[in-house]
mmCIF file of C-alpha atoms in Angstrom:
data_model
loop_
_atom_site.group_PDB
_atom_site.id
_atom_site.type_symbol
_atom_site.label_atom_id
_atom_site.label_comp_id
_atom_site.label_asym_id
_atom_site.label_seq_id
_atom_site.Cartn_x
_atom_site.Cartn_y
_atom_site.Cartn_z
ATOM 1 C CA UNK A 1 0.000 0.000 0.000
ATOM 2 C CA UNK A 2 1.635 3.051 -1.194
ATOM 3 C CA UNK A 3 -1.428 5.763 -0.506
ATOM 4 C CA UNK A 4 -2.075 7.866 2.240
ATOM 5 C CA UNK A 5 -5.313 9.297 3.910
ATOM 6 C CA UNK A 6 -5.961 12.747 3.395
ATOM 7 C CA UNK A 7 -9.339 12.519 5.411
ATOM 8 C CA UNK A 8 -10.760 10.336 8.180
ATOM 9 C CA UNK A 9 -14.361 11.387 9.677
ATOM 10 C CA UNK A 10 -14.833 9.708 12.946
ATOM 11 C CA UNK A 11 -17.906 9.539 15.359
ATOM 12 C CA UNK A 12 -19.063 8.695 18.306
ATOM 13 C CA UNK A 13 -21.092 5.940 17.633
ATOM 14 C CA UNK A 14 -19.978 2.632 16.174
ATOM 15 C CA UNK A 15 -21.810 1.995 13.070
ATOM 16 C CA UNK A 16 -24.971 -0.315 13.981
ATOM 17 C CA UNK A 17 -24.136 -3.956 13.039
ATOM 18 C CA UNK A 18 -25.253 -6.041 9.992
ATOM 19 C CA UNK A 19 -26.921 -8.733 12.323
ATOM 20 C CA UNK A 20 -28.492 -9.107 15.339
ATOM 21 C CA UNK A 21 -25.656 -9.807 18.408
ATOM 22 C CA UNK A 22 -28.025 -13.208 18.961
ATOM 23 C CA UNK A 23 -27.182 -14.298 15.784
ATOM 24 C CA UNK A 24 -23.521 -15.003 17.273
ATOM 25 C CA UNK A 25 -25.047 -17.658 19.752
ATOM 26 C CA UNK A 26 -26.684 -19.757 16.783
ATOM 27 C CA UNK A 27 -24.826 -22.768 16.743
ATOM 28 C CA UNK A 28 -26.425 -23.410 13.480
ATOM 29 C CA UNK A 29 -24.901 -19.603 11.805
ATOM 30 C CA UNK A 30 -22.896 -20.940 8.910
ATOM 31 C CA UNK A 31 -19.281 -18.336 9.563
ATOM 32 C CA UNK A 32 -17.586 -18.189 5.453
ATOM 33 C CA UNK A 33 -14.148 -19.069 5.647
ATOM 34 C CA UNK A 34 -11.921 -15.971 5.044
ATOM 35 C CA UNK A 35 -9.328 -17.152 3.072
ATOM 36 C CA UNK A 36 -7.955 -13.741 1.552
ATOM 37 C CA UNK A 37 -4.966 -12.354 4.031
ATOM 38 C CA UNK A 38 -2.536 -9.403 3.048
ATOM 39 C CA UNK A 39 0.267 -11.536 4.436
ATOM 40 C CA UNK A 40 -0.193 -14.231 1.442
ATOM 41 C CA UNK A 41 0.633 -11.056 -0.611
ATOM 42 C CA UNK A 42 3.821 -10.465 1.340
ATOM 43 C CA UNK A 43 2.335 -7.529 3.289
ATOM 44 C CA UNK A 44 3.262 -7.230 6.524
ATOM 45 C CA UNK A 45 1.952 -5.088 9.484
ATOM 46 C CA UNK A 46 4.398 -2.938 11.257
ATOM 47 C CA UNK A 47 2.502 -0.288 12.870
ATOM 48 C CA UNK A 48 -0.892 -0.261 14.115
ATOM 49 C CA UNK A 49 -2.140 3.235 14.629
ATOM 50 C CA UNK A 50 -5.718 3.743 15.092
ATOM 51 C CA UNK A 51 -5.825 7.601 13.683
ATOM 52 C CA UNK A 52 -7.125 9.313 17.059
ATOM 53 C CA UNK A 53 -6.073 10.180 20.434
ATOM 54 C CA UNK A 54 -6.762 8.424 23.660
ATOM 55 C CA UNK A 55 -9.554 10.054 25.256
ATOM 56 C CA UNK A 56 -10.580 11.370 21.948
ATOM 57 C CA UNK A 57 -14.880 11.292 22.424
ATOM 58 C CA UNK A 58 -14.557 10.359 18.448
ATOM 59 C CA UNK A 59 -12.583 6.834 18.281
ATOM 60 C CA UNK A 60 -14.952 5.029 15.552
ATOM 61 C CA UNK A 61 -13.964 5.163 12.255
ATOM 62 C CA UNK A 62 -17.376 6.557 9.844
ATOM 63 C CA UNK A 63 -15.067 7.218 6.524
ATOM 64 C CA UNK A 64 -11.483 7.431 5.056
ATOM 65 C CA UNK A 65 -10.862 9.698 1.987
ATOM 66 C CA UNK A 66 -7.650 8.744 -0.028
ATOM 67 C CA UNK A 67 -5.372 9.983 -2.270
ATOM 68 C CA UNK A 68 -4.529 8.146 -5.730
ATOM 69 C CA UNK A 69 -1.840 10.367 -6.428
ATOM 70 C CA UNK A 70 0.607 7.801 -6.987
ATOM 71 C CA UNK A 71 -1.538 5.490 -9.212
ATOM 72 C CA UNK A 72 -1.062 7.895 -12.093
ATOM 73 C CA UNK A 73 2.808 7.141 -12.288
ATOM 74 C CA UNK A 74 2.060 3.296 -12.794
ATOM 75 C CA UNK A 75 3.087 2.340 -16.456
ATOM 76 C CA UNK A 76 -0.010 3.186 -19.094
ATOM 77 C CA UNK A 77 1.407 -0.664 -20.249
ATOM 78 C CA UNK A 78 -0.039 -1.978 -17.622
ATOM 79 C CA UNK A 79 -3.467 -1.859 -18.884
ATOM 80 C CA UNK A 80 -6.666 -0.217 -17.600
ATOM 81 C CA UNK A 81 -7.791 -3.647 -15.754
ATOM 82 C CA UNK A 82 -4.510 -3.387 -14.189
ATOM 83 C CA UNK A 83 -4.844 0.583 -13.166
ATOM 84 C CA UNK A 84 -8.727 -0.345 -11.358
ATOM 85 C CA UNK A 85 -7.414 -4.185 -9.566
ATOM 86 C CA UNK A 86 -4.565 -1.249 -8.224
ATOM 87 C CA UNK A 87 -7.258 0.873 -6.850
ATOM 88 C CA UNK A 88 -9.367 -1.835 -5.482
ATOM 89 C CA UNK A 89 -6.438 -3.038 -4.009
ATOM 90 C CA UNK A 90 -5.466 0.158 -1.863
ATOM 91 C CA UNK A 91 -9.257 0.526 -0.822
ATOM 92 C CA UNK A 92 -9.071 -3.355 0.620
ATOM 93 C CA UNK A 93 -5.558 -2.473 2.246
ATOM 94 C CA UNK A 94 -6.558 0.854 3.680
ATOM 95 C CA UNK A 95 -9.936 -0.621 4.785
ATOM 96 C CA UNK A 96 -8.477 -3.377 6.508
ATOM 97 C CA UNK A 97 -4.985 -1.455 8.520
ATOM 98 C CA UNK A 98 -7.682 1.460 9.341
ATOM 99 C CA UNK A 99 -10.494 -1.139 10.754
ATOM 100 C CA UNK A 100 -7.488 -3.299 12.175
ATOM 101 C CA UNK A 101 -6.287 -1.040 14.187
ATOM 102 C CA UNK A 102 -9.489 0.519 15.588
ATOM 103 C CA UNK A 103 -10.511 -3.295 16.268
ATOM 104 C CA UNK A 104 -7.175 -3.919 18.277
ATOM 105 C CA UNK A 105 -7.494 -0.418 20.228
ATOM 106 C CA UNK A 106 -11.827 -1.458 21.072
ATOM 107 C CA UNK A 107 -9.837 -4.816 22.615
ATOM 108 C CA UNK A 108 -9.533 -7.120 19.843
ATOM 109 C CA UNK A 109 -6.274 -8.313 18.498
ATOM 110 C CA UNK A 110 -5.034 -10.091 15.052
ATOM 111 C CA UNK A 111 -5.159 -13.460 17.344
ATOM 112 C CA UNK A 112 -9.081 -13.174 18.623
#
């Protein structure tokens, strides 16, 4: 991941969840199998910085603006199905290190 942020709203309030907390205690919930990591890519996590200050009343993460700056300097060669896997690429990686790190700071790690 090459880009950087250039603007991060945060609220309050987490965002409300996509299913009910009971549905967690179904023994009968079907859980997909995640089988997409960044470290199969050879990305590695060195930092893990959640993008707000302790004690900051705002610690959940609403939106992250981005720049694609440096996408334009990737060879025209490549091809334009090249340039847009690039850019869905650096939304899944910024997604992911942003959400990671808010995840590990609300108490959950990379091992829970």
């Amino acid at each position: 991941y090459l880009g950087s942020p250039i603007l991060q709203l945060r609220h309050e309030q987490p965002l409300p969840p996509l299913v009910d907390h009971s549905e967690g205690e179904n023994p009968e919930l079907e859980i997909p199998l995640f089988t997409l990591d960044p470290r199969t890519d050879g990305v590695t996590i060195q930092s893990l910085v959640t993008g707000f200050w302790p004690g900051d009343p705002c610690e959940f993460g609403l939106v992250s603006f981005h720049s694609r700056g440096h996408l334009v300097e990737r060879p025209t060669s490549f091809g334009e199905t090249d340039h847009l896997e690039a850019l869905d690429v650096q939304a899944i990686l910024a997604s992911y290190s942003w959400l990671l790190a808010q995840a590990c700071y609300q108490g959950t790690d990379r091992f829970t």
